MMTF fields as JSON, N, C-alpha, C and O atoms, coordinates in Angstrom:
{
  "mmtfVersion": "1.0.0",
  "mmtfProducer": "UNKNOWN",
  "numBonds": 679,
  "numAtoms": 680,
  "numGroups": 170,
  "numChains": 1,
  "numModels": 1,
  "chainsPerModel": [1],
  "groupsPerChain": [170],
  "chainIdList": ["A"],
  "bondAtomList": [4, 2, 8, 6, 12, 10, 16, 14, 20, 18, 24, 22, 28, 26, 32, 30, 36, 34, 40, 38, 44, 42, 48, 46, 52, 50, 56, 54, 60, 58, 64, 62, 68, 66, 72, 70, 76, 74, 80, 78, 84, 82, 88, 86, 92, 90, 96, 94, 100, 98, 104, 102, 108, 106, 112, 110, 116, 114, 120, 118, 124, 122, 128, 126, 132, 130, 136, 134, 140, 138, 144, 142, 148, 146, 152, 150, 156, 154, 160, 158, 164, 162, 168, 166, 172, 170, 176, 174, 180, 178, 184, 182, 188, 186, 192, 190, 196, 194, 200, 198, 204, 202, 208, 206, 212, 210, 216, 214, 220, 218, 224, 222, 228, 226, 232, 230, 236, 234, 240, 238, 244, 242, 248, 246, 252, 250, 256, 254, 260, 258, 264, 262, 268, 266, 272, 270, 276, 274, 280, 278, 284, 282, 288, 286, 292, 290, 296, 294, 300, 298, 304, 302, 308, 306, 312, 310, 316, 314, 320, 318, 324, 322, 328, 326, 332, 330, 336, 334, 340, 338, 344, 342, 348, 346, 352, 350, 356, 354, 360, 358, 364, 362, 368, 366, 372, 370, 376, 374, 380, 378, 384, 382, 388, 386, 392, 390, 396, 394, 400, 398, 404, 402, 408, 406, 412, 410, 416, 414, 420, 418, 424, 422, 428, 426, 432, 430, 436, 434, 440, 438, 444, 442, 448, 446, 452, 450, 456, 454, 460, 458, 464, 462, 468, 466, 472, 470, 476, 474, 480, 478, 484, 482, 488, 486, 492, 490, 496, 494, 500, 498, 504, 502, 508, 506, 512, 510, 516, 514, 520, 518, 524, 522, 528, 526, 532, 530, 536, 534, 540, 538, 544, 542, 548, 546, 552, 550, 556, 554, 560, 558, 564, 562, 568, 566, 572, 570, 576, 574, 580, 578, 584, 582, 588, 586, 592, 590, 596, 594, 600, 598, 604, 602, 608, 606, 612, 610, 616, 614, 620, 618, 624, 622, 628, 626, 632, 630, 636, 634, 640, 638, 644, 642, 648, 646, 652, 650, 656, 654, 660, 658, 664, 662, 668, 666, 672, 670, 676, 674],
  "bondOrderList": [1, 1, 1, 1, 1, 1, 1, 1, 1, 1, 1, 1, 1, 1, 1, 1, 1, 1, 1, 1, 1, 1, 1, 1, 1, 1, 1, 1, 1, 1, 1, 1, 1, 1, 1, 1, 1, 1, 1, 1, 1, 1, 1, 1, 1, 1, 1, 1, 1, 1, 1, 1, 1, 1, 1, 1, 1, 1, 1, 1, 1, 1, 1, 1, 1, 1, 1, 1, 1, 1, 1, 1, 1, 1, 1, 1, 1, 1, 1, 1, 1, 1, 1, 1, 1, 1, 1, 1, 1, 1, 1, 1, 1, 1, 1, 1, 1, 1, 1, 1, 1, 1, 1, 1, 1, 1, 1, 1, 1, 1, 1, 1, 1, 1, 1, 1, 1, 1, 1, 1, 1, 1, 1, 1, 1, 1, 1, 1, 1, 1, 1, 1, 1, 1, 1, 1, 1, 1, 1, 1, 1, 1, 1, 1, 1, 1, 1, 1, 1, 1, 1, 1, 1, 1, 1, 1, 1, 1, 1, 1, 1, 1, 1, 1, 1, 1, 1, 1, 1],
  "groupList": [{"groupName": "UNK", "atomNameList": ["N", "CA", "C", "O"], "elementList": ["N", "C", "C", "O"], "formalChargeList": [0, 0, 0, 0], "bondAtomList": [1, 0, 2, 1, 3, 2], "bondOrderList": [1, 1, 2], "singleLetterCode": "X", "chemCompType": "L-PEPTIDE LINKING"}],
  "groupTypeList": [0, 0, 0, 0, 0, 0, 0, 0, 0, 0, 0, 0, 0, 0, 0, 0, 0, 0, 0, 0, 0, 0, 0, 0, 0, 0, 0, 0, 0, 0, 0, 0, 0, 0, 0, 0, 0, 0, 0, 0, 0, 0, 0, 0, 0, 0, 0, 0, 0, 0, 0, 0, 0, 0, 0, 0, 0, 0, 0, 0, 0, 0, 0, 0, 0, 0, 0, 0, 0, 0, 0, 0, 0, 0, 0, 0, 0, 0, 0, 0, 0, 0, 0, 0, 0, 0, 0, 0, 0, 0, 0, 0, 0, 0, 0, 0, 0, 0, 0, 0, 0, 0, 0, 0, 0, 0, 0, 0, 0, 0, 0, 0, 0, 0, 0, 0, 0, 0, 0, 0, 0, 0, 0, 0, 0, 0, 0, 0, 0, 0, 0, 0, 0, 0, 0, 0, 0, 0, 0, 0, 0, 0, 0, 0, 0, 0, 0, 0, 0, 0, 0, 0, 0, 0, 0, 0, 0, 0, 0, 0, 0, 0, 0, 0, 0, 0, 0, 0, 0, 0],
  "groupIdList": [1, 2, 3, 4, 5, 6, 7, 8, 9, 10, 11, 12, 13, 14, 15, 16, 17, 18, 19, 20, 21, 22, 23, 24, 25, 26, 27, 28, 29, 30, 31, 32, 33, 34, 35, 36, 37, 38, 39, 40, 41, 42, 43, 44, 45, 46, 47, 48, 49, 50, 51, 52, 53, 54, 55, 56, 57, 58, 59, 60, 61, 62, 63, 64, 65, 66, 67, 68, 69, 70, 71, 72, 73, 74, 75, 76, 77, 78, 79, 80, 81, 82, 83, 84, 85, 86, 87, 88, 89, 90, 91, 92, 93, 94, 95, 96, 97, 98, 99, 100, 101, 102, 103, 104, 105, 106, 107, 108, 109, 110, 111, 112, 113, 114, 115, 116, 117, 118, 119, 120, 121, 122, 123, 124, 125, 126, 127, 128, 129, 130, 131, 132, 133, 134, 135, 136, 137, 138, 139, 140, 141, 142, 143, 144, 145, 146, 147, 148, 149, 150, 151, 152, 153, 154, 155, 156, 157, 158, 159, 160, 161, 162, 163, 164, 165, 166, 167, 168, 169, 170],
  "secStructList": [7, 7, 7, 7, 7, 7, 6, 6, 4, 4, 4, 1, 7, 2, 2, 2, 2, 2, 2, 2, 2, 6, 6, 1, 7, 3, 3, 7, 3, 3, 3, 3, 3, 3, 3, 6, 6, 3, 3, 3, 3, 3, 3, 3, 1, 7, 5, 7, 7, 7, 5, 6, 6, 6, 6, 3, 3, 3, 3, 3, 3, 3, 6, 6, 1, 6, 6, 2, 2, 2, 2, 2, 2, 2, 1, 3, 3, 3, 3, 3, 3, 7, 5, 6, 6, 7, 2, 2, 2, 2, 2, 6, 6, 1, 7, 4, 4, 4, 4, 4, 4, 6, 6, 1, 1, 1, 7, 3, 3, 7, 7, 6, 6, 7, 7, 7, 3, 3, 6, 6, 1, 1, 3, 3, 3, 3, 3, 3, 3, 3, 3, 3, 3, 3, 3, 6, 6, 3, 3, 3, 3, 3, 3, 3, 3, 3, 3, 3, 3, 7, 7, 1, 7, 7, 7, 7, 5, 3, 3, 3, 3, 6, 6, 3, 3, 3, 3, 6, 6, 7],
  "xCoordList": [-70.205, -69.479, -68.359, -68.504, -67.305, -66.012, -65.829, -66.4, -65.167, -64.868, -63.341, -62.864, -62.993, -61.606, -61.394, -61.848, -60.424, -60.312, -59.498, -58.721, -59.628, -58.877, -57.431, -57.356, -56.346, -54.871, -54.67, -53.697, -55.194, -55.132, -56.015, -56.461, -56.673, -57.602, -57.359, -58.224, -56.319, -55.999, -56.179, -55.974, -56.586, -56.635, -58.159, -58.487, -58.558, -60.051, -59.679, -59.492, -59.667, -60.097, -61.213, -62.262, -60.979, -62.385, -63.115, -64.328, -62.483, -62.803, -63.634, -64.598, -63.023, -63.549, -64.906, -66.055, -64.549, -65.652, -66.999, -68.196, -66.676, -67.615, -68.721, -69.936, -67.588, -67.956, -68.986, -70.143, -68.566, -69.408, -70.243, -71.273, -70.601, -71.629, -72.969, -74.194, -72.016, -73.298, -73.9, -74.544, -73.538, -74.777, -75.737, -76.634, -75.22, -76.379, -77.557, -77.19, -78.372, -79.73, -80.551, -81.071, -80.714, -81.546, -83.161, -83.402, -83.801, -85.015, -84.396, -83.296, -85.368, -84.922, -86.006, -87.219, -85.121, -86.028, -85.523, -84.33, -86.535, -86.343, -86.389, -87.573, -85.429, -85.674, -85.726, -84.814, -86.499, -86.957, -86.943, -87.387, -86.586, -87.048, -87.181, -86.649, -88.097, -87.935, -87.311, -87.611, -86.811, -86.402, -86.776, -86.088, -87.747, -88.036, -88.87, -89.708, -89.056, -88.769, -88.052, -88.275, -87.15, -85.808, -86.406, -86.617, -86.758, -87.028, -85.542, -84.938, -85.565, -84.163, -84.718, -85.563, -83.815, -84.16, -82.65, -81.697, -82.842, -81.525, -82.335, -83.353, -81.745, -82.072, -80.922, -80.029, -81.46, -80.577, -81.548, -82.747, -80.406, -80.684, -80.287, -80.092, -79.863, -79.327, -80.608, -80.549, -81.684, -82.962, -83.046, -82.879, -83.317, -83.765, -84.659, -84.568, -85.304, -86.42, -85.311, -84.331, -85.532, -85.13, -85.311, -84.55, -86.655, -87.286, -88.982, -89.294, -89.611, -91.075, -91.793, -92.989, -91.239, -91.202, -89.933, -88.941, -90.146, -91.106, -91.09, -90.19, -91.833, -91.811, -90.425, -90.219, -89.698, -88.64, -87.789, -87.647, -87.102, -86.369, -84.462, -84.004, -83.879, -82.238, -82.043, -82.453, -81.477, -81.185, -79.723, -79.531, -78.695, -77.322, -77.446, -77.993, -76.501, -76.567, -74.965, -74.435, -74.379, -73.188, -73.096, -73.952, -71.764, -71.782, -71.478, -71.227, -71.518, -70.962, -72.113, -71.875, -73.48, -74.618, -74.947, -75.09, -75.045, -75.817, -77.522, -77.863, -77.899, -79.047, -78.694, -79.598, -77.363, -77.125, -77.715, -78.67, -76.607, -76.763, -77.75, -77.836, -78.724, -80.206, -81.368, -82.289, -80.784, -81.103, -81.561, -82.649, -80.011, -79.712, -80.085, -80.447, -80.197, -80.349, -82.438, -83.142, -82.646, -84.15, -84.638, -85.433, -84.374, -84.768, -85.507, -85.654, -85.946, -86.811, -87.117, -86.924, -87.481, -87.046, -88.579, -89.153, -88.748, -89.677, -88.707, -88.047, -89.001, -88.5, -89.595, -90.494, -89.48, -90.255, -90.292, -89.855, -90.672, -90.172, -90.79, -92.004, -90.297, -90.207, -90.723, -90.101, -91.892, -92.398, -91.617, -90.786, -92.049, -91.021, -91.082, -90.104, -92.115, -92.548, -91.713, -91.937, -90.758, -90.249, -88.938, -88.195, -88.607, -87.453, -86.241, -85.028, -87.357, -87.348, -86.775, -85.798, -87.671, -87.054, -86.262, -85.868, -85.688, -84.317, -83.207, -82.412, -83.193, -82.638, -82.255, -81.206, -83.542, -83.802, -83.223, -82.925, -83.101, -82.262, -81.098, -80.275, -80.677, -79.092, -78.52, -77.711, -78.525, -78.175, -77.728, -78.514, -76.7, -76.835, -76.79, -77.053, -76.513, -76.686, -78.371, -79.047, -78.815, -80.505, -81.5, -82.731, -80.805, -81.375, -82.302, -83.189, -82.165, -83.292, -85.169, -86.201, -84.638, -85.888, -86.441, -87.491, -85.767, -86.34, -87.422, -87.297, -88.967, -89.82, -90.684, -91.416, -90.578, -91.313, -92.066, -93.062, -91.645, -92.603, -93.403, -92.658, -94.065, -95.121, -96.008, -95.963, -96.739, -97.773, -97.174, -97.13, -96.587, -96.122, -96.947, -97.393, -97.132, -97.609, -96.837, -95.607, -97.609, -96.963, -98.155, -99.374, -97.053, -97.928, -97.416, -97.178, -97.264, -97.257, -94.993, -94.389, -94.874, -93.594, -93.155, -92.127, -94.129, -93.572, -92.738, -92.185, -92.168, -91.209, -91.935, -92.995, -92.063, -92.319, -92.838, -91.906, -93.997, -94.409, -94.807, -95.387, -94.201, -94.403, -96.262, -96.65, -97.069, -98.051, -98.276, -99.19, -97.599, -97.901, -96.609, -96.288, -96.018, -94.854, -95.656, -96.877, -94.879, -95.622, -95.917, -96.909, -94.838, -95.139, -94.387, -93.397, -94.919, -93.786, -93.828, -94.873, -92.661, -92.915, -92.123, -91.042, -93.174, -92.961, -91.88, -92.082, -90.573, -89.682, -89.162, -88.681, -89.118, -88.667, -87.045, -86.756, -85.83, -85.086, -84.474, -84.459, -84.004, -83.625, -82.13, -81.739, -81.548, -80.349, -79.528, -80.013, -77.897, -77.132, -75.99, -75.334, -75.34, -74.044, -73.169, -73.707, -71.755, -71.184, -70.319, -70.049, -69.775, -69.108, -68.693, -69.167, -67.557, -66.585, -67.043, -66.615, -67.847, -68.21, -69.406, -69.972, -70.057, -71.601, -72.195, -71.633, -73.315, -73.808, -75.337, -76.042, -75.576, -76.475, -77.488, -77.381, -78.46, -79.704, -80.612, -81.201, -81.042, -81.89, -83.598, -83.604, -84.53, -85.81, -86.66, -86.639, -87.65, -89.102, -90.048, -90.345, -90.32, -91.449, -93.334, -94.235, -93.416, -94.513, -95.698, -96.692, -95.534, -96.395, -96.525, -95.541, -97.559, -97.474, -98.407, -99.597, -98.281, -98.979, -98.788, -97.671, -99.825, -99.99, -100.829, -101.984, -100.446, -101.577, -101.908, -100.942, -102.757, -103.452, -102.869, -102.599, -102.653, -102.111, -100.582, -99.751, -100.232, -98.85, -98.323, -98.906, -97.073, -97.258, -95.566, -94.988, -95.08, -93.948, -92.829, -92.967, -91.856, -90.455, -89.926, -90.161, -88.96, -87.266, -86.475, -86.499, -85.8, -84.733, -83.332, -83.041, -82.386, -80.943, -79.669, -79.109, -79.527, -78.791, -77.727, -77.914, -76.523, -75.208, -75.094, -74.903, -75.188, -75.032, -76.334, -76.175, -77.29, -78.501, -79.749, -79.785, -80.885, -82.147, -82.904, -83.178, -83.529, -84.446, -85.806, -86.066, -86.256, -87.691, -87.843, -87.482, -88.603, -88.213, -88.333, -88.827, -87.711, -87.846, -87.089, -87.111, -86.379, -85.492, -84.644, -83.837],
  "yCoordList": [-72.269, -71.992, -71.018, -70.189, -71.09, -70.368, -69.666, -70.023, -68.668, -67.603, -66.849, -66.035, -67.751, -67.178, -65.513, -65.044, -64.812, -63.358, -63.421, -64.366, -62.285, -62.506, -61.239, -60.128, -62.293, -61.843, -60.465, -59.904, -59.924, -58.691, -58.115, -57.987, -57.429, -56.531, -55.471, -55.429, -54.663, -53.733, -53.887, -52.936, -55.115, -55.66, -54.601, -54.25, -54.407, -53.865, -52.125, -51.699, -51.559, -50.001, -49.532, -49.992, -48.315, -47.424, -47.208, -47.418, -46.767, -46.117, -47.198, -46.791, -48.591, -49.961, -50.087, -50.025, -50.236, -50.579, -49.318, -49.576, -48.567, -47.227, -47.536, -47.614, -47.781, -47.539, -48.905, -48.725, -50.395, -51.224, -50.964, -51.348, -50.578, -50.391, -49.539, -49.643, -48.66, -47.7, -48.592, -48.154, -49.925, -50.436, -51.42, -52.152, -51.167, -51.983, -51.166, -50.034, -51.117, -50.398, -50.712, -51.826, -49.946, -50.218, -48.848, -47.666, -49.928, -48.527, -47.915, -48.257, -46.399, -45.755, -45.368, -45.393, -45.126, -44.765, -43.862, -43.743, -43.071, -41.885, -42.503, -42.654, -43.084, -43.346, -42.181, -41.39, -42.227, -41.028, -41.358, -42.498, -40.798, -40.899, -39.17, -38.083, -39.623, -37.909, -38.129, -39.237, -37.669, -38.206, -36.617, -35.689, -36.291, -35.31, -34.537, -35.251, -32.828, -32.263, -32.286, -31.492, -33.211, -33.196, -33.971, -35.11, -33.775, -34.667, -34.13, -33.154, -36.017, -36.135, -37.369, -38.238, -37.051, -38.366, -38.472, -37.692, -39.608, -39.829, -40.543, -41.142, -40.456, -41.317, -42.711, -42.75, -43.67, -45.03, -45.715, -45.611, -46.472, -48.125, -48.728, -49.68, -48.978, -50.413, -50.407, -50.165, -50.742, -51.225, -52.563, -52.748, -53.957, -55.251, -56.108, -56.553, -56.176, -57.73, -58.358, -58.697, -58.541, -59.41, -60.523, -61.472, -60.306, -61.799, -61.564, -60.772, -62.143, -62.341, -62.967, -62.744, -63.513, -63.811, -63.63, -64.353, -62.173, -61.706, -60.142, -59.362, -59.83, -58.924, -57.89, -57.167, -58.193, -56.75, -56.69, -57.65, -55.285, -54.885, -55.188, -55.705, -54.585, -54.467, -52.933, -52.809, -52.189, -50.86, -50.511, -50.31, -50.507, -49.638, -48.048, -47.466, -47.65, -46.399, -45.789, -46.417, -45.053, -44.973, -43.897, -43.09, -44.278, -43.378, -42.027, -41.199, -41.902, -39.994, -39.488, -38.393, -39.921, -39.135, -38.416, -38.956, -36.926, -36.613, -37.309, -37.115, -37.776, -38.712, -39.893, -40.588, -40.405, -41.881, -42.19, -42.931, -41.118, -41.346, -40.76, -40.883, -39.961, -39.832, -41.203, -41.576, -41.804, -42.812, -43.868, -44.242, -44.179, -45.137, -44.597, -45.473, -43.309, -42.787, -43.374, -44.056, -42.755, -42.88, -44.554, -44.932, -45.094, -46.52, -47.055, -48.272, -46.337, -46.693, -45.604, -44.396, -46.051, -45.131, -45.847, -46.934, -44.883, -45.764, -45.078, -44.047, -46.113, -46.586, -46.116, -46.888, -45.087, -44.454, -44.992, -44.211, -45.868, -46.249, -45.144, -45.197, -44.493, -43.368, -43.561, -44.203, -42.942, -42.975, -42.094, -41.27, -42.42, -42.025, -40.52, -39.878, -39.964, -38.368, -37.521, -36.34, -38.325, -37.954, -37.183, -37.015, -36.587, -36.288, -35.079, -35.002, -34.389, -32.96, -33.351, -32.887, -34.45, -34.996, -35.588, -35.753, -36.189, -36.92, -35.844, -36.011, -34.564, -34.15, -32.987, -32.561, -32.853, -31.979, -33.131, -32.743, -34.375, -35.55, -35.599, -35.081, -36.234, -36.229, -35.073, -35.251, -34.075, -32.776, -32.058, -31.132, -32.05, -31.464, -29.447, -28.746, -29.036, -27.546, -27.754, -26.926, -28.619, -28.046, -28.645, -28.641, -29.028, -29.629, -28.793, -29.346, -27.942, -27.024, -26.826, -26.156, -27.744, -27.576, -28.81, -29.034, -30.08, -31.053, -31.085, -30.815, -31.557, -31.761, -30.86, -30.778, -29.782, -28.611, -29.131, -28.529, -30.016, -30.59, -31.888, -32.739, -32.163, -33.355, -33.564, -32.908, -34.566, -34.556, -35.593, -36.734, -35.149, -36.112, -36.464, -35.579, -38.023, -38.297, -39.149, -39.103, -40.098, -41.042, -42.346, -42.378, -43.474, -44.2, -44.827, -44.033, -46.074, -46.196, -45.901, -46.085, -45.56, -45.263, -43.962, -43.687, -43.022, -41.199, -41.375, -40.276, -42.01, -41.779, -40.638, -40.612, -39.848, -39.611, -40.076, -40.229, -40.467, -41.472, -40.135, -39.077, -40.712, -39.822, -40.18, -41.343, -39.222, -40.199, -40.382, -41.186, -39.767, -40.507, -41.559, -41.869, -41.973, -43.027, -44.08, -44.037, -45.436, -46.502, -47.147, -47.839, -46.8, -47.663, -47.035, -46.324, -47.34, -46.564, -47.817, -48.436, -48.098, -49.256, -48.325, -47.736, -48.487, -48.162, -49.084, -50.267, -48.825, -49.806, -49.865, -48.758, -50.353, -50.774, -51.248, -52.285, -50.534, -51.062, -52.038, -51.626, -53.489, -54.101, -54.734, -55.621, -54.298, -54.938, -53.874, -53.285, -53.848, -53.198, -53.4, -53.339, -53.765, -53.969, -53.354, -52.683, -52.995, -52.456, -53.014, -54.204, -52.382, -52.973, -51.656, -50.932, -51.683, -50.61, -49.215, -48.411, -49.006, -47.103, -47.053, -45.993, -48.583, -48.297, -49.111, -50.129, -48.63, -49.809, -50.156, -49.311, -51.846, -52.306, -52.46, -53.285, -51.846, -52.099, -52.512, -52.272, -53.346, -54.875, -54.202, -53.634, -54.398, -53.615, -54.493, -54.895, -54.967, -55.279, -53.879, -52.79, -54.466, -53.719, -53.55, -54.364, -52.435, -52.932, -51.907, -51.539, -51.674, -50.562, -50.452, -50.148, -50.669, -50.27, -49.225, -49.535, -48.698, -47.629, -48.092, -48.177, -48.385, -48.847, -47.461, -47.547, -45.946, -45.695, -45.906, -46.207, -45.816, -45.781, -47.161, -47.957, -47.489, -47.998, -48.482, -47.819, -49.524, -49.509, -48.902, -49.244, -47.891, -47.457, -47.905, -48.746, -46.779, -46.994, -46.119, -44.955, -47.014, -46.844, -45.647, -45.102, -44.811, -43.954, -45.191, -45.933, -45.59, -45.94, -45.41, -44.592, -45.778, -45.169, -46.173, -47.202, -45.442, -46.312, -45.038, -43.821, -45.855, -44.677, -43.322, -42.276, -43.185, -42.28, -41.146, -39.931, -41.607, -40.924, -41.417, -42.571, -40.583, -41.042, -41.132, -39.984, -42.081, -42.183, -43.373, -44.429, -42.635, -43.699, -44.663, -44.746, -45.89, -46.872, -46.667, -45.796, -47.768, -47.424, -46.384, -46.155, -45.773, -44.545, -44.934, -44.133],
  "zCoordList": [-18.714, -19.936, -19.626, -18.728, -20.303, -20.166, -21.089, -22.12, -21.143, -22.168, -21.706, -20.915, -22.804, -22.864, -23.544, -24.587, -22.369, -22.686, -23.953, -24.09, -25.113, -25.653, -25.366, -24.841, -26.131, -25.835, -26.343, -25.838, -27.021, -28.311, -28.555, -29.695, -27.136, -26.709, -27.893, -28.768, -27.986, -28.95, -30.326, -31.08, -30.79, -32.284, -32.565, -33.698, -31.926, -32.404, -31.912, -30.773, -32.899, -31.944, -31.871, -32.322, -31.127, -31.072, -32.001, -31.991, -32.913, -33.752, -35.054, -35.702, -35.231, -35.725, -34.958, -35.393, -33.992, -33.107, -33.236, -33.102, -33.395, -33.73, -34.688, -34.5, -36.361, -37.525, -37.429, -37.807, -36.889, -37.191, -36.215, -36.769, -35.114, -34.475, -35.236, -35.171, -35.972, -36.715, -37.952, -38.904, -37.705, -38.851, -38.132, -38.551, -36.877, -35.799, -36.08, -35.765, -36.359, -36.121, -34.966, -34.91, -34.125, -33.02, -32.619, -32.869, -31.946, -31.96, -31.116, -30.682, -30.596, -29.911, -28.308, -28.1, -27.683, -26.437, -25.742, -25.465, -25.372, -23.91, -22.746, -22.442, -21.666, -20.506, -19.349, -19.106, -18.95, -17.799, -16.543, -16.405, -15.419, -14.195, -13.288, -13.515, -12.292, -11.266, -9.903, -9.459, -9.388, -8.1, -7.327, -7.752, -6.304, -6.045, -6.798, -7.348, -7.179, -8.178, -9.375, -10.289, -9.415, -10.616, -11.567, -11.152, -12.691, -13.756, -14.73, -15.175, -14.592, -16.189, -17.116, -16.897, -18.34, -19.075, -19.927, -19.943, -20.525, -22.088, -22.901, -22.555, -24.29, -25.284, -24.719, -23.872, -25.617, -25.023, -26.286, -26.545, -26.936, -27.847, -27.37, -28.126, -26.264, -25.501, -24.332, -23.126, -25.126, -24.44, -24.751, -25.957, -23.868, -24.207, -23.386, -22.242, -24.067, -22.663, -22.182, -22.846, -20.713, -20.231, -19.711, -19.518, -19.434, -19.475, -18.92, -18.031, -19.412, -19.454, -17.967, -17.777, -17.256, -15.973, -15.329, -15.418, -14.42, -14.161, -15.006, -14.692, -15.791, -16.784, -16.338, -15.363, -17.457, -17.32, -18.527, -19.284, -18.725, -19.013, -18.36, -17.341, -19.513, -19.069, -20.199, -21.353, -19.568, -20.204, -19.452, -18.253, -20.625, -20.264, -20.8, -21.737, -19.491, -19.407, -19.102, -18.186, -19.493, -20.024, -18.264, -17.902, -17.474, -16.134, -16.305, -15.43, -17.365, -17.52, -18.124, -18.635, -18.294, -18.711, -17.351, -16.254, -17.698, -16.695, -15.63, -14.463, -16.29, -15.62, -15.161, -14.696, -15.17, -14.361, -13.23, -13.002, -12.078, -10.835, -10.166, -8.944, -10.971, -10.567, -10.781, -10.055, -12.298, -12.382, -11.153, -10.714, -10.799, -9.876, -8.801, -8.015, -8.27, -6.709, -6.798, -6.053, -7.889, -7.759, -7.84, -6.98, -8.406, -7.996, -8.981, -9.089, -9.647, -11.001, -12.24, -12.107, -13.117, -14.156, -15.615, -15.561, -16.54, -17.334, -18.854, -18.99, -19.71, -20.83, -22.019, -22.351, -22.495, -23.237, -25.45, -26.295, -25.675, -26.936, -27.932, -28.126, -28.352, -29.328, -30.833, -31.679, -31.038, -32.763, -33.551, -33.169, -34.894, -35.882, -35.88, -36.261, -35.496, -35.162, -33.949, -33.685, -33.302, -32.161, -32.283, -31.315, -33.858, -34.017, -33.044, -32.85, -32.699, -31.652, -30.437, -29.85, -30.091, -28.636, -28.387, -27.233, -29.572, -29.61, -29.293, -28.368, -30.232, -30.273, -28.694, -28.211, -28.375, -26.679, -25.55, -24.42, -25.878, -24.855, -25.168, -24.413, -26.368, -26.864, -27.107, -28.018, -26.79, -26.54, -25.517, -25.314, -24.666, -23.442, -23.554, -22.577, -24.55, -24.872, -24.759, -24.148, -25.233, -25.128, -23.653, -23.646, -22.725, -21.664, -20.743, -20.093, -20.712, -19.789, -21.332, -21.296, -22.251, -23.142, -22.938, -23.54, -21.893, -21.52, -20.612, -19.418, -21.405, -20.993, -20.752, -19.765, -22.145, -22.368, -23.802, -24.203, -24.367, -25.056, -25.158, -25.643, -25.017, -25.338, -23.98, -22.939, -24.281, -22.811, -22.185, -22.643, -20.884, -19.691, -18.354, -17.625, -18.066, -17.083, -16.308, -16.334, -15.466, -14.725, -14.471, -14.641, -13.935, -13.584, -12.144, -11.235, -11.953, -10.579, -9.547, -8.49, -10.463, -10.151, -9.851, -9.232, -10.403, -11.076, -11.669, -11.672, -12.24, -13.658, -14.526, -13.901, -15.356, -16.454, -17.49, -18.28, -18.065, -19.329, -20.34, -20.094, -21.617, -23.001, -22.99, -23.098, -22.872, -23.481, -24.749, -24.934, -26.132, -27.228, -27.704, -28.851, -26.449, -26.934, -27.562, -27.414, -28.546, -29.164, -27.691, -27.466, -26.636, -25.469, -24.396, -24.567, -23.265, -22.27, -21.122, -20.92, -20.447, -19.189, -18.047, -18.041, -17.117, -15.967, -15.29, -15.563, -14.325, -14.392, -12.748, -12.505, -12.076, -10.97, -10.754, -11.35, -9.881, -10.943, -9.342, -8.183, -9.918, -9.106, -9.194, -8.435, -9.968, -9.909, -11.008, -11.975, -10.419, -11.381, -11.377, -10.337, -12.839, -13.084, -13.49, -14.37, -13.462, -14.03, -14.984, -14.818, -16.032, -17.056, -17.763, -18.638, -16.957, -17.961, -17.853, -17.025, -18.648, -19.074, -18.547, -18.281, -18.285, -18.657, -17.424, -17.018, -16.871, -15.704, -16.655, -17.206, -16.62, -17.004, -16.197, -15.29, -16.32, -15.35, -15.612, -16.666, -14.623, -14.661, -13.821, -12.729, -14.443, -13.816, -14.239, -15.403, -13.211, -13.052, -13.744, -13.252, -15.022, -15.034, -14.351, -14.552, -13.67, -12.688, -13.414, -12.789, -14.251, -15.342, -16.988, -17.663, -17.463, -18.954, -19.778, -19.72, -20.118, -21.034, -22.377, -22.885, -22.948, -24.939, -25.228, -24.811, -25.974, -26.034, -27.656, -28.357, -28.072, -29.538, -29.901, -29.001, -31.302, -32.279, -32.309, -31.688, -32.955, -32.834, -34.307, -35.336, -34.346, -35.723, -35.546, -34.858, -36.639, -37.183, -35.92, -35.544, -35.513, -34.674, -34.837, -35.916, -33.69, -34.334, -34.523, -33.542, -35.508, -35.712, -35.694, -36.566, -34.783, -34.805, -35.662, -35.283, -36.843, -37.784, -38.229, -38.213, -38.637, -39.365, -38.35, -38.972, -36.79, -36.247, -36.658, -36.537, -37.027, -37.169, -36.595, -36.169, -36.535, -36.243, -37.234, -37.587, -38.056, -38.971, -38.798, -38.222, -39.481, -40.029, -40.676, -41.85, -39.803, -40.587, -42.531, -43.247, -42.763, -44.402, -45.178, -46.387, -44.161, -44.472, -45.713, -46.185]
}
C-alpha cells in the first residue's frame, strides 16, 4: 500500500494538533527500567499490543525524556498500567522538578528482566526490547514481553483526557 505525503504539511499546526489530541483519551502507564544502580521511569499513553504472537508491546517515547537513552541502553524496560489511585505517581514521573521523589513511593519489585514492577499496578509486563524506530521526536519501541504480573483484581484505569489525569467516569 502507498501513501501519498501530503503537499501542505503546514495546513495542520501544533497547536491544532495539540487541542485534538487532548480528546484522545488514553490509559496511562509508568514505563520503568534499571540499568545498573540507575532506576528511571516516564508516564507514556502511547502504550499498544502489538501482537499476541509472540506476546508484545509497542511504546513511544519522546528522545528528549530524560529516561530514553537509558531506556534504549538497557534493553528492556516494563510497562506499568496505572490504577485510578495512582494520582501521586503520575505526578512524581511527569514532573522533572520532582524526580529524585521517584520511587520513594509504592512497593517495587522485579521480575525476570529487573525492570522495576509497581506491585499494585492493574498490570505490569516485563518487556524485552527488540526493535526500534525512529520517527521524528519520538523512537517507537517494539518489545517481547517475557513477564507478567496481574496482582489482585482488575479495577478501574488512570485515564489521560483534556491534558489531565482522571478517573474513569470523571
Amino acid at each position: 500500500m502507498s501513501v501519498t505525503p501530503s503537499t501542505h504539511p503546514e495546513s495542520i499546526t501544533l497547536d491544532e494538533f495539540r487541542h485534538g489530541m487532548r480528546r484522545l483519551s488514553a490509559g496511562v502507564s509508568l514505563v520503568t527500567t534499571a540499568l545498573g544502580e540507575e532506576r528511571v521511569g516516564l508516564i507514556a499513553t502511547s502504550v499498544s499490543s502489538l501482537a499476541a504472537e509472540p506476546p508484545s508491546l509497542l511504546v513511544c517515547v519522546n528522545r528528549s525524556a530524560s529516561s530514553h537513552d537509558v531506556i534504549i541502553n538497557a534493553g528492556h524496560f516494563a510497562v506499568n498500567v496505572l490504577h485510578e489511585h495512582h494520582s501521586d505517581l503520575c505526578a512524581q514521573f511527569s514532573q522533572s522538578a520532582r524526580r529524585a521523589e521517584r520511587f520513594q513511593q509504592g512497593e517495587w519489585q522485579t521480575l525476570q528482566t529487573g525492570a522495576p514492577i509497581l506491585a499494585d499496578a492493574l498490570v505490569s509486563f516485563d518487556c524485552h526490547l527488540e526493535k526500534v524506530a525512529e520517527w521524528h521526536t519520538h523512537s517507537v519501541l517494539m518489545a517481547r514481553i517475557v513477564g507478567i504480573a496481574l496482582p489482585g483484581e482488575a479495577a478501574a484505569p488512570m485515564i489521560y483526557f483534556n491534558s489531565g489525569f482522571h478517573r474513569l467516569g470523571e
